[in-house]
Amino acid sequence: DVKVTQSSRYLVKRTGEKVFLECVQDMDHENMFWYRQDPGLGLRLIYFSYDVKMKEKGDIPEGYSVSREKKERFSLILESASTNQTSMYLCASSSPGHPAAFFGQGTRLTVV
Amino acid sequence: LAKTTQPISMDSYEGQEVNITCSHNNIATNDYITWYQQFPSQGPRFIIQGYKTKVTNEVASLFIPADRKSSTLSLPRVSLSDTAVYYCLVGAVNTGGFKTIFGAGTRLFVKA
C-alpha cells in the first residue's frame, strides 16, 4: 500500500516560532504537495514539487517555504508562525500519469 | 485552472443511489476529472477518475457528457459509512491532477 506519512498528527506552537512539518512517501513519487484545509474553504494548495530541489508556488504560499532535498521527503516550513496559520495541513504525493494522488493523515497545527 | 462547482450538501438514506454533480465549464482539453472522499480528521482518498463517457470501478461510477462541462459521481446503494465530503477536481494528469483547485466539496449525509 502507498503510504504518505506526516511526522505529527497534532502540534502546538507559539507565535513567531519556526515550524517544520515533515512528509515522507514510500512510492518513489515525483510529485509532492502541501495543502492547508480550513472550514468552509476546502483544501488550498500551498506549494508543490515535481522533482528533487524543484518547487512551485501554489495558491497561498505567503508565510511558507518548502524543502525537497530527497525524493521521498517534502518539508513545509513556517518561517515565523502566526495565529492565522492555525489549520490542518495535508501532504500528498503522486506520479505523472497515475490517476490518484495519495494523502497523508494530516497535521493539525495550532499557533498560540 | 478549471474551477468546479458542487452542491454544498446532500442527504440520502441507506440503500439508495446517490448522484453528485459537478460543473466545470472551463475544463481544458488535457484535463481529467477526479473525485475524492474525505472523512473527518483524515486526508482525502481517491475514488475515481475519468476523461470522457463513463468509468466504473468497485466503488463508484463517473458519468461525463460529451461536452465535458459537468460530471456526475454515482454511488450505488450507499451505507452510513459513506457519510463524508466528496470533492470534484479538474486538472492535468501529468501533475496528478493536483495543480488544481479543491473546492468546498459536497457533504453527503446518509441516514438510517
Coordinates of C-alpha atoms in Angstrom, one line a residue:
Chain A
D1 CA 0.0 0.0 0.0
V2 CA 1.2 3.5 -0.8
K3 CA 2.0 5.4 2.4
V4 CA 2.3 9.1 2.9
T5 CA 3.4 9.8 6.4
Q6 CA 3.3 13.1 8.2
S7 CA 5.6 13.5 11.2
S8 CA 2.9 14.7 13.6
R9 CA -0.8 14.5 13.9
Y10 CA -1.1 17.4 16.3
L11 CA 1.3 20.3 17.0
V12 CA 1.0 23.4 19.2
K13 CA 3.5 26.2 18.6
R14 CA 3.9 29.7 19.8
T15 CA 3.6 32.8 17.6
G16 CA 7.0 33.7 16.0
E17 CA 8.4 30.2 16.2
K18 CA 9.9 28.5 13.2
V19 CA 7.9 25.4 12.4
F20 CA 8.8 22.3 10.4
L21 CA 6.2 19.9 9.0
E22 CA 7.7 16.8 7.5
C23 CA 6.2 14.5 4.9
V24 CA 7.6 11.2 3.7
Q25 CA 6.3 9.0 0.9
D26 CA 7.4 5.4 0.1
M27 CA 6.3 5.1 -3.5
D28 CA 9.0 6.9 -5.3
H29 CA 6.6 9.5 -6.5
E30 CA 7.9 12.5 -8.4
N31 CA 5.2 15.0 -7.3
M32 CA 4.6 16.1 -3.8
F33 CA 2.2 18.7 -2.5
W34 CA 1.3 20.7 0.7
Y35 CA -2.2 21.9 1.3
R36 CA -4.0 23.5 4.2
Q37 CA -7.6 22.9 5.0
D38 CA -9.9 25.3 6.8
P39 CA -13.6 25.0 7.5
G40 CA -15.6 26.4 4.6
L41 CA -12.6 26.9 2.4
G42 CA -11.8 23.4 1.3
L43 CA -8.2 22.4 0.5
R44 CA -5.8 25.1 -0.7
L45 CA -2.5 24.4 -2.4
I46 CA 0.5 26.0 -0.7
Y47 CA 3.4 24.6 -2.6
F48 CA 4.2 21.6 -4.8
S49 CA 7.3 19.9 -6.1
Y50 CA 7.7 17.9 -9.2
D51 CA 11.3 16.8 -8.6
V52 CA 14.1 17.0 -6.0
K53 CA 15.1 20.6 -5.3
M54 CA 12.3 21.8 -7.6
K55 CA 9.3 23.7 -6.2
E56 CA 6.5 25.9 -7.4
K57 CA 4.1 28.2 -5.5
G58 CA 0.5 27.2 -5.2
D59 CA -2.4 29.4 -4.4
I60 CA -1.3 30.6 -0.9
P61 CA 2.5 30.5 -0.5
E62 CA 2.8 33.6 1.6
G63 CA 4.4 32.9 5.0
Y64 CA 5.6 29.4 4.0
S65 CA 8.6 27.8 2.3
V66 CA 9.4 24.3 1.4
S67 CA 12.4 22.0 1.0
R68 CA 12.8 18.9 -1.1
E69 CA 16.4 17.5 -0.7
K70 CA 15.4 13.9 -1.3
K71 CA 12.7 12.5 -3.5
E72 CA 10.8 10.9 -0.7
R73 CA 10.7 13.8 1.7
F74 CA 8.9 17.2 1.4
S75 CA 9.1 19.7 4.2
L76 CA 6.9 22.6 4.8
I77 CA 8.4 25.5 6.8
L78 CA 6.6 28.2 8.6
E79 CA 9.3 30.9 8.9
S80 CA 7.6 32.7 11.8
A81 CA 4.3 31.1 12.8
S82 CA 1.3 33.3 13.2
T83 CA -2.2 32.6 14.6
N84 CA -3.7 32.7 11.1
Q85 CA -1.6 29.7 10.2
T86 CA -3.6 27.6 12.6
S87 CA -5.0 24.9 10.3
M88 CA -5.0 21.3 9.2
Y89 CA -2.0 20.7 6.9
L90 CA -2.1 17.9 4.4
C91 CA 0.7 16.4 2.3
A92 CA 0.1 14.4 -0.8
S93 CA 2.2 12.6 -3.5
S94 CA 1.5 11.4 -7.0
S95 CA 3.2 10.1 -10.0
P96 CA 2.8 11.6 -13.5
G97 CA 0.2 9.7 -15.5
H98 CA -1.2 7.9 -12.4
P99 CA -4.8 8.7 -11.7
A100 CA -4.5 9.1 -8.0
A101 CA -2.7 11.3 -5.5
F102 CA -2.2 9.9 -2.0
F103 CA -2.7 12.0 1.0
G104 CA -1.2 11.7 4.5
Q105 CA -3.4 11.8 7.6
G106 CA -2.8 15.5 8.2
T107 CA -1.2 17.6 10.9
R108 CA -3.4 19.8 12.9
L109 CA -1.3 22.8 13.8
T110 CA -2.4 25.3 16.5
V111 CA -0.4 28.5 16.8
V112 CA -1.0 30.3 20.1
Chain B
L1 CA -7.1 26.4 -13.8
A2 CA -10.5 25.0 -14.2
K3 CA -12.8 25.7 -11.3
T4 CA -15.6 23.4 -10.1
T5 CA -19.0 23.9 -8.6
Q6 CA -20.7 21.3 -6.5
P7 CA -23.7 21.3 -4.2
I8 CA -22.7 22.1 -0.6
S9 CA -24.6 19.2 0.9
M10 CA -26.9 16.3 0.2
D11 CA -28.9 13.9 2.3
S12 CA -29.7 10.3 1.5
Y13 CA -30.9 7.1 3.1
E14 CA -29.1 3.8 3.3
G15 CA -29.6 1.6 0.3
Q16 CA -30.3 4.5 -2.1
E17 CA -28.2 5.5 -5.1
V18 CA -26.6 8.9 -4.7
N19 CA -25.6 11.1 -7.6
I20 CA -23.4 14.2 -7.1
T21 CA -23.0 16.5 -10.0
C22 CA -20.0 18.8 -10.5
S23 CA -19.9 21.7 -13.0
H24 CA -16.6 22.6 -14.7
N25 CA -17.4 24.9 -17.6
N26 CA -13.9 25.9 -18.5
I27 CA -12.3 22.4 -18.5
A28 CA -9.3 22.2 -20.7
T29 CA -8.6 19.6 -23.4
N30 CA -6.0 17.8 -21.4
D31 CA -7.8 17.9 -18.0
Y32 CA -9.1 14.8 -16.3
I33 CA -11.9 14.7 -13.7
T34 CA -11.1 13.2 -10.4
W35 CA -13.3 12.6 -7.3
Y36 CA -12.1 12.2 -3.7
Q37 CA -13.7 11.2 -0.5
Q38 CA -12.8 12.7 2.9
F39 CA -13.8 11.6 6.4
P40 CA -13.3 13.9 9.4
S41 CA -9.6 14.2 10.5
Q42 CA -8.3 12.2 7.6
G43 CA -6.7 13.0 4.3
P44 CA -8.8 12.7 1.1
R45 CA -9.0 9.3 -0.5
F46 CA -9.1 8.8 -4.3
I47 CA -12.4 7.4 -5.6
I48 CA -12.4 7.5 -9.4
Q49 CA -11.1 9.4 -12.4
G50 CA -12.2 9.8 -15.9
Y51 CA -11.8 11.8 -19.1
K52 CA -15.0 11.2 -21.0
T53 CA -18.1 9.0 -21.2
K54 CA -18.4 6.5 -18.3
V55 CA -16.0 5.0 -15.9
T56 CA -16.9 2.4 -13.3
N57 CA -14.9 0.7 -10.5
E58 CA -15.8 -1.3 -7.5
V59 CA -16.7 1.8 -5.5
A60 CA -18.5 4.2 -7.9
S61 CA -19.3 5.3 -11.4
L62 CA -18.4 8.5 -13.1
F63 CA -20.6 9.9 -16.0
I64 CA -19.1 12.6 -18.2
P65 CA -21.2 14.0 -21.1
A66 CA -19.7 14.7 -24.5
D67 CA -19.1 18.4 -23.8
R68 CA -17.3 17.5 -20.5
K69 CA -18.6 20.7 -18.8
S70 CA -20.0 18.6 -16.0
S71 CA -19.6 15.2 -14.4
T72 CA -21.7 13.0 -12.1
L73 CA -20.4 10.8 -9.4
S74 CA -22.8 7.9 -8.7
L75 CA -22.6 5.9 -5.5
P76 CA -24.7 2.8 -5.6
R77 CA -26.6 1.7 -2.5
V78 CA -25.0 4.0 0.0
S79 CA -24.4 3.0 3.6
L80 CA -23.9 5.0 6.8
S81 CA -20.2 4.8 6.3
D82 CA -20.4 6.7 3.0
T83 CA -21.2 9.9 5.1
A84 CA -18.3 12.1 4.1
V85 CA -17.2 15.1 2.0
Y86 CA -16.8 14.5 -1.7
Y87 CA -14.5 16.6 -3.8
C88 CA -14.5 17.0 -7.6
L89 CA -11.2 18.1 -9.1
V90 CA -10.3 19.0 -12.7
G91 CA -6.7 19.1 -13.8
A92 CA -3.9 17.7 -15.9
V93 CA -3.0 14.2 -15.2
N94 CA 0.7 14.9 -15.6
T95 CA 0.7 16.6 -12.2
G96 CA -1.6 14.0 -10.7
G97 CA -4.4 16.5 -11.4
F98 CA -3.5 18.4 -8.3
K99 CA -2.2 21.7 -9.5
T100 CA -5.8 22.5 -9.3
I101 CA -8.4 24.0 -7.1
F102 CA -10.1 22.0 -4.4
G103 CA -13.5 23.5 -3.8
A104 CA -15.5 23.2 -0.6
G105 CA -16.8 19.8 -1.7
T106 CA -20.2 18.2 -1.2
R107 CA -21.1 17.0 2.3
L108 CA -23.1 13.8 2.0
F109 CA -25.1 12.7 5.0
V110 CA -26.5 9.1 4.9
K111 CA -29.3 8.4 7.3
A112 CA -30.6 5.0 8.5

